[in-house]
Amino acid sequence: MSEPSETITGDPFGDRSPTSHERMTGQPWDASYHDGPAPWDIERPQPAVVRLAAEGGFAGTVLDVGCGTGENALHVAALGLPVLGVDVAETALAIARERAADRGIDAEFATADAFRLERLGRRFDTVLDCGLFHTFDAAERPGYAASLASVTGHGGTLYVLCFGDGPGAGPHPVGREELEAAFEPGGGWDVVAVEPDRIQTRYHDDGAPAWLATIRRI
């Protein structure tokens, strides 16, 4: 996911605290988009998302959390589904809106803090997290899972595509047990499946090891 550009007061984080990734890098997410594509911005939808869509994995209203420049959201919206993509990176959102307009695709993009999704005041049937979960540390994950629960309708589906911990892993490797532990029944989740997959980046010839989790809201 990505970060808001600087406000008038000079605070690049607005009314939120920097995430662990931002503290580690010393930069807000938005800065990742200032000098060309970010490392994770492959300028096309992730193959795993394309495959999910072809299999009918997206239904009803769709939320893409940490949508970046919008390629995954636009792919799903092109199927005729109502899609909202949210991020904190204003630069990325501007690119996503421009791409939607250029392609004549009806998709909505808005600024939102992944830890305060309840502020959207909406619920969704399908939620996608492609490459955001793995940027949060263990202390942040319970709050993030609760935020996702606040906008996922009961019986809805959450897909999480995140870096795995195999050979050639990305910069934020996640163990399968860590992923499963973040979405517990006590938090309103049922982890249906966690399958090995790949995440494409600008620096991996054949993608990085990943987990694709299918999680139901209970």
mmCIF file of C-alpha atoms in Angstrom:
data_model
loop_
_atom_site.group_PDB
_atom_site.id
_atom_site.type_symbol
_atom_site.label_atom_id
_atom_site.label_comp_id
_atom_site.label_asym_id
_atom_site.label_seq_id
_atom_site.Cartn_x
_atom_site.Cartn_y
_atom_site.Cartn_z
ATOM 1 C CA MET A 1 0.000 0.000 0.000
ATOM 2 C CA SER A 2 1.047 3.616 -0.252
ATOM 3 C CA GLU A 3 1.132 6.918 1.581
ATOM 4 C CA PRO A 4 -0.419 10.382 1.448
ATOM 5 C CA SER A 5 1.523 13.246 -0.024
ATOM 6 C CA GLU A 6 2.552 16.074 2.283
ATOM 7 C CA THR A 7 -0.150 18.184 3.864
ATOM 8 C CA ILE A 8 -0.058 21.956 4.274
ATOM 9 C CA THR A 9 1.485 21.490 7.721
ATOM 10 C CA GLY A 10 4.326 19.470 6.205
ATOM 11 C CA ASP A 11 3.243 16.209 7.865
ATOM 12 C CA PRO A 12 3.582 13.452 5.231
ATOM 13 C CA PHE A 13 1.436 11.078 7.315
ATOM 14 C CA GLY A 14 -1.652 13.238 7.811
ATOM 15 C CA ASP A 15 -3.657 12.077 10.825
ATOM 16 C CA ARG A 16 -2.133 8.607 11.040
ATOM 17 C CA SER A 17 0.980 7.019 12.495
ATOM 18 C CA PRO A 18 3.668 5.745 10.118
ATOM 19 C CA THR A 19 3.610 2.003 9.553
ATOM 20 C CA SER A 20 6.519 -0.273 10.409
ATOM 21 C CA HIS A 21 7.629 -0.236 6.760
ATOM 22 C CA GLU A 22 7.614 3.549 6.695
ATOM 23 C CA ARG A 23 9.573 3.723 9.925
ATOM 24 C CA MET A 24 12.095 1.267 8.481
ATOM 25 C CA THR A 25 12.567 3.195 5.229
ATOM 26 C CA GLY A 26 12.161 6.664 6.725
ATOM 27 C CA GLN A 27 9.738 7.624 3.950
ATOM 28 C CA PRO A 28 5.961 7.719 3.508
ATOM 29 C CA TRP A 29 4.498 5.293 0.979
ATOM 30 C CA ASP A 30 3.749 8.099 -1.460
ATOM 31 C CA ALA A 31 7.473 8.744 -1.940
ATOM 32 C CA SER A 32 7.776 5.329 -3.601
ATOM 33 C CA TYR A 33 5.951 6.714 -6.644
ATOM 34 C CA HIS A 34 7.810 10.006 -7.076
ATOM 35 C CA ASP A 35 10.645 8.797 -9.315
ATOM 36 C CA GLY A 36 8.997 6.316 -11.642
ATOM 37 C CA PRO A 37 7.302 2.983 -10.919
ATOM 38 C CA ALA A 38 7.681 1.511 -7.443
ATOM 39 C CA PRO A 39 9.442 -1.891 -7.146
ATOM 40 C CA TRP A 40 6.077 -3.668 -6.851
ATOM 41 C CA ASP A 41 4.365 -1.718 -9.634
ATOM 42 C CA ILE A 42 4.619 -4.042 -12.635
ATOM 43 C CA GLU A 43 2.125 -1.893 -14.585
ATOM 44 C CA ARG A 44 -0.221 -4.807 -15.146
ATOM 45 C CA PRO A 45 -2.396 -6.940 -12.852
ATOM 46 C CA GLN A 46 -0.732 -9.684 -10.849
ATOM 47 C CA PRO A 47 -1.116 -13.067 -12.617
ATOM 48 C CA ALA A 48 -2.618 -14.561 -9.449
ATOM 49 C CA VAL A 49 -5.346 -11.911 -9.501
ATOM 50 C CA VAL A 50 -6.017 -12.496 -13.200
ATOM 51 C CA ARG A 51 -6.353 -16.212 -12.488
ATOM 52 C CA LEU A 52 -8.726 -15.621 -9.559
ATOM 53 C CA ALA A 53 -10.867 -13.388 -11.722
ATOM 54 C CA ALA A 54 -10.991 -15.956 -14.542
ATOM 55 C CA GLU A 55 -12.122 -18.571 -12.017
ATOM 56 C CA GLY A 56 -14.988 -16.355 -10.847
ATOM 57 C CA GLY A 57 -13.309 -15.520 -7.551
ATOM 58 C CA PHE A 58 -14.601 -11.956 -7.479
ATOM 59 C CA ALA A 59 -18.296 -11.324 -6.909
ATOM 60 C CA GLY A 60 -20.546 -8.522 -5.735
ATOM 61 C CA THR A 61 -18.953 -5.320 -4.503
ATOM 62 C CA VAL A 62 -15.148 -5.413 -4.444
ATOM 63 C CA LEU A 63 -12.590 -3.554 -2.319
ATOM 64 C CA ASP A 64 -8.899 -3.481 -3.264
ATOM 65 C CA VAL A 65 -6.913 -2.437 -0.180
ATOM 66 C CA GLY A 66 -3.527 -0.902 -0.949
ATOM 67 C CA CYS A 67 -4.441 -0.650 -4.619
ATOM 68 C CA GLY A 68 -1.406 1.383 -5.646
ATOM 69 C CA THR A 69 -1.684 2.485 -9.275
ATOM 70 C CA GLY A 70 -4.813 0.391 -9.673
ATOM 71 C CA GLU A 71 -3.979 -2.392 -12.127
ATOM 72 C CA ASN A 72 -5.654 -5.157 -10.098
ATOM 73 C CA ALA A 73 -8.717 -3.032 -9.383
ATOM 74 C CA LEU A 74 -9.025 -2.025 -13.023
ATOM 75 C CA HIS A 75 -8.792 -5.640 -14.168
ATOM 76 C CA VAL A 76 -11.654 -6.643 -11.887
ATOM 77 C CA ALA A 77 -13.717 -3.562 -12.745
ATOM 78 C CA ALA A 78 -13.373 -4.368 -16.449
ATOM 79 C CA LEU A 79 -15.400 -7.499 -15.717
ATOM 80 C CA GLY A 80 -18.344 -5.272 -14.834
ATOM 81 C CA LEU A 81 -18.066 -5.436 -11.044
ATOM 82 C CA PRO A 82 -18.268 -2.329 -8.829
ATOM 83 C CA VAL A 83 -14.753 -1.805 -7.449
ATOM 84 C CA LEU A 84 -13.282 0.623 -4.936
ATOM 85 C CA GLY A 85 -9.498 0.846 -4.703
ATOM 86 C CA VAL A 86 -8.034 2.526 -1.625
ATOM 87 C CA ASP A 87 -4.524 3.586 -0.696
ATOM 88 C CA VAL A 88 -2.686 6.269 1.237
ATOM 89 C CA ALA A 89 -0.425 7.216 -1.674
ATOM 90 C CA GLU A 90 -2.034 10.156 -3.423
ATOM 91 C CA THR A 91 0.432 9.940 -6.308
ATOM 92 C CA ALA A 92 -0.506 6.310 -6.957
ATOM 93 C CA LEU A 93 -4.222 7.094 -6.755
ATOM 94 C CA ALA A 94 -3.841 9.898 -9.291
ATOM 95 C CA ILE A 95 -2.191 7.439 -11.695
ATOM 96 C CA ALA A 96 -4.974 4.893 -11.086
ATOM 97 C CA ARG A 97 -7.678 7.450 -11.853
ATOM 98 C CA GLU A 98 -5.880 8.523 -15.017
ATOM 99 C CA ARG A 99 -5.587 4.916 -16.180
ATOM 100 C CA ALA A 100 -9.278 4.305 -15.504
ATOM 101 C CA ALA A 101 -10.229 7.370 -17.543
ATOM 102 C CA ASP A 102 -7.877 6.492 -20.407
ATOM 103 C CA ARG A 103 -9.287 2.960 -20.631
ATOM 104 C CA GLY A 104 -12.913 3.909 -20.115
ATOM 105 C CA ILE A 105 -13.198 1.680 -17.056
ATOM 106 C CA ASP A 106 -15.656 2.580 -14.314
ATOM 107 C CA ALA A 107 -13.669 2.170 -11.089
ATOM 108 C CA GLU A 108 -13.547 4.265 -7.935
ATOM 109 C CA PHE A 109 -10.347 5.223 -6.121
ATOM 110 C CA ALA A 110 -10.127 6.913 -2.734
ATOM 111 C CA THR A 111 -7.665 7.761 0.013
ATOM 112 C CA ALA A 112 -8.052 5.517 3.067
ATOM 113 C CA ASP A 113 -5.947 4.314 5.972
ATOM 114 C CA ALA A 114 -5.810 0.501 5.976
ATOM 115 C CA PHE A 115 -6.115 0.552 9.775
ATOM 116 C CA ARG A 116 -9.277 2.709 9.693
ATOM 117 C CA LEU A 117 -11.312 1.143 6.912
ATOM 118 C CA GLU A 118 -14.498 1.472 8.964
ATOM 119 C CA ARG A 119 -14.368 5.156 8.039
ATOM 120 C CA LEU A 120 -15.467 4.132 4.529
ATOM 121 C CA GLY A 121 -18.908 3.398 5.969
ATOM 122 C CA ARG A 122 -19.371 0.542 3.502
ATOM 123 C CA ARG A 123 -19.216 -3.243 3.343
ATOM 124 C CA PHE A 124 -17.947 -5.382 0.508
ATOM 125 C CA ASP A 125 -18.558 -8.907 -0.755
ATOM 126 C CA THR A 126 -14.991 -9.480 -1.930
ATOM 127 C CA VAL A 127 -11.846 -7.851 -0.554
ATOM 128 C CA LEU A 128 -8.372 -8.058 -2.102
ATOM 129 C CA ASP A 129 -5.059 -7.423 -0.380
ATOM 130 C CA CYS A 130 -2.299 -7.797 -2.934
ATOM 131 C CA GLY A 131 1.074 -7.039 -1.427
ATOM 132 C CA LEU A 132 0.005 -5.039 1.627
ATOM 133 C CA PHE A 133 -0.262 -7.544 4.481
ATOM 134 C CA HIS A 134 3.418 -8.456 4.336
ATOM 135 C CA THR A 135 4.484 -4.848 4.945
ATOM 136 C CA PHE A 136 2.964 -4.893 8.455
ATOM 137 C CA ASP A 137 4.831 -6.309 11.429
ATOM 138 C CA ALA A 138 3.387 -8.706 14.007
ATOM 139 C CA ALA A 139 2.200 -5.882 16.261
ATOM 140 C CA GLU A 140 0.247 -4.246 13.426
ATOM 141 C CA ARG A 141 -1.474 -7.314 12.016
ATOM 142 C CA PRO A 142 -4.290 -7.750 14.591
ATOM 143 C CA GLY A 143 -5.416 -4.161 14.053
ATOM 144 C CA TYR A 144 -5.253 -4.583 10.305
ATOM 145 C CA ALA A 145 -7.295 -7.810 10.412
ATOM 146 C CA ALA A 146 -9.923 -6.048 12.563
ATOM 147 C CA SER A 147 -10.033 -3.166 10.098
ATOM 148 C CA LEU A 148 -10.613 -5.591 7.223
ATOM 149 C CA ALA A 149 -13.361 -7.323 9.214
ATOM 150 C CA SER A 150 -15.158 -4.000 9.614
ATOM 151 C CA VAL A 151 -15.701 -3.707 5.849
ATOM 152 C CA THR A 152 -16.079 -7.352 4.788
ATOM 153 C CA GLY A 153 -19.672 -8.552 4.771
ATOM 154 C CA HIS A 154 -20.462 -11.741 6.660
ATOM 155 C CA GLY A 155 -19.974 -14.634 4.267
ATOM 156 C CA GLY A 156 -17.713 -12.449 2.141
ATOM 157 C CA THR A 157 -14.290 -13.448 0.845
ATOM 158 C CA LEU A 158 -10.898 -11.917 1.536
ATOM 159 C CA TYR A 159 -7.942 -12.776 -0.691
ATOM 160 C CA VAL A 160 -4.445 -12.066 0.593
ATOM 161 C CA LEU A 161 -1.487 -12.366 -1.766
ATOM 162 C CA CYS A 162 1.708 -11.791 0.202
ATOM 163 C CA PHE A 163 5.395 -12.605 0.106
ATOM 164 C CA GLY A 164 6.227 -16.111 1.278
ATOM 165 C CA ASP A 165 9.344 -17.228 3.092
ATOM 166 C CA GLY A 166 10.906 -19.591 0.557
ATOM 167 C CA PRO A 167 14.181 -19.258 -1.379
ATOM 168 C CA GLY A 168 14.387 -15.926 -3.172
ATOM 169 C CA ALA A 169 11.835 -14.384 -0.816
ATOM 170 C CA GLY A 170 10.905 -10.720 -1.009
ATOM 171 C CA PRO A 171 11.940 -8.054 1.530
ATOM 172 C CA HIS A 172 9.100 -8.830 3.960
ATOM 173 C CA PRO A 173 8.872 -12.672 4.071
ATOM 174 C CA VAL A 174 5.867 -14.138 5.874
ATOM 175 C CA GLY A 175 5.578 -17.673 7.193
ATOM 176 C CA ARG A 176 2.389 -19.598 6.524
ATOM 177 C CA GLU A 177 1.727 -19.880 10.257
ATOM 178 C CA GLU A 178 2.060 -16.102 10.665
ATOM 179 C CA LEU A 179 -0.501 -15.526 7.937
ATOM 180 C CA GLU A 180 -2.962 -17.999 9.380
ATOM 181 C CA ALA A 181 -2.514 -16.639 12.908
ATOM 182 C CA ALA A 182 -3.506 -13.132 11.816
ATOM 183 C CA PHE A 183 -6.979 -14.244 10.733
ATOM 184 C CA GLU A 184 -8.411 -16.218 13.639
ATOM 185 C CA PRO A 185 -12.020 -17.309 14.174
ATOM 186 C CA GLY A 186 -12.128 -15.074 17.262
ATOM 187 C CA GLY A 187 -11.585 -12.125 14.942
ATOM 188 C CA GLY A 188 -14.378 -13.216 12.632
ATOM 189 C CA TRP A 189 -12.333 -15.120 10.071
ATOM 190 C CA ASP A 190 -12.069 -18.646 8.674
ATOM 191 C CA VAL A 191 -8.904 -19.398 6.699
ATOM 192 C CA VAL A 192 -10.177 -21.650 3.921
ATOM 193 C CA ALA A 193 -6.909 -22.176 2.049
ATOM 194 C CA VAL A 194 -3.316 -20.971 1.935
ATOM 195 C CA GLU A 195 -1.599 -21.990 -1.277
ATOM 196 C CA PRO A 196 1.883 -21.293 -2.662
ATOM 197 C CA ASP A 197 1.971 -18.769 -5.497
ATOM 198 C CA ARG A 198 4.195 -16.042 -6.951
ATOM 199 C CA ILE A 199 4.238 -12.248 -6.743
ATOM 200 C CA GLN A 200 5.700 -10.478 -9.736
ATOM 201 C CA THR A 201 7.985 -7.504 -9.048
ATOM 202 C CA ARG A 202 10.268 -5.318 -11.110
ATOM 203 C CA TYR A 203 13.277 -7.158 -9.674
ATOM 204 C CA HIS A 204 12.323 -10.843 -9.893
ATOM 205 C CA ASP A 205 12.531 -12.550 -13.282
ATOM 206 C CA ASP A 206 9.966 -15.185 -12.336
ATOM 207 C CA GLY A 207 8.361 -13.507 -9.355
ATOM 208 C CA ALA A 208 8.982 -14.005 -5.648
ATOM 209 C CA PRO A 209 7.596 -16.850 -3.506
ATOM 210 C CA ALA A 210 4.155 -15.956 -2.208
ATOM 211 C CA TRP A 211 1.128 -17.212 -0.337
ATOM 212 C CA LEU A 212 -2.361 -16.832 -1.724
ATOM 213 C CA ALA A 213 -4.863 -17.097 1.111
ATOM 214 C CA THR A 214 -8.613 -17.463 0.721
ATOM 215 C CA ILE A 215 -10.317 -16.298 3.899
ATOM 216 C CA ARG A 216 -14.032 -16.162 4.719
ATOM 217 C CA ARG A 217 -15.689 -13.591 6.951
ATOM 218 C CA ILE A 218 -17.781 -15.406 9.590
#
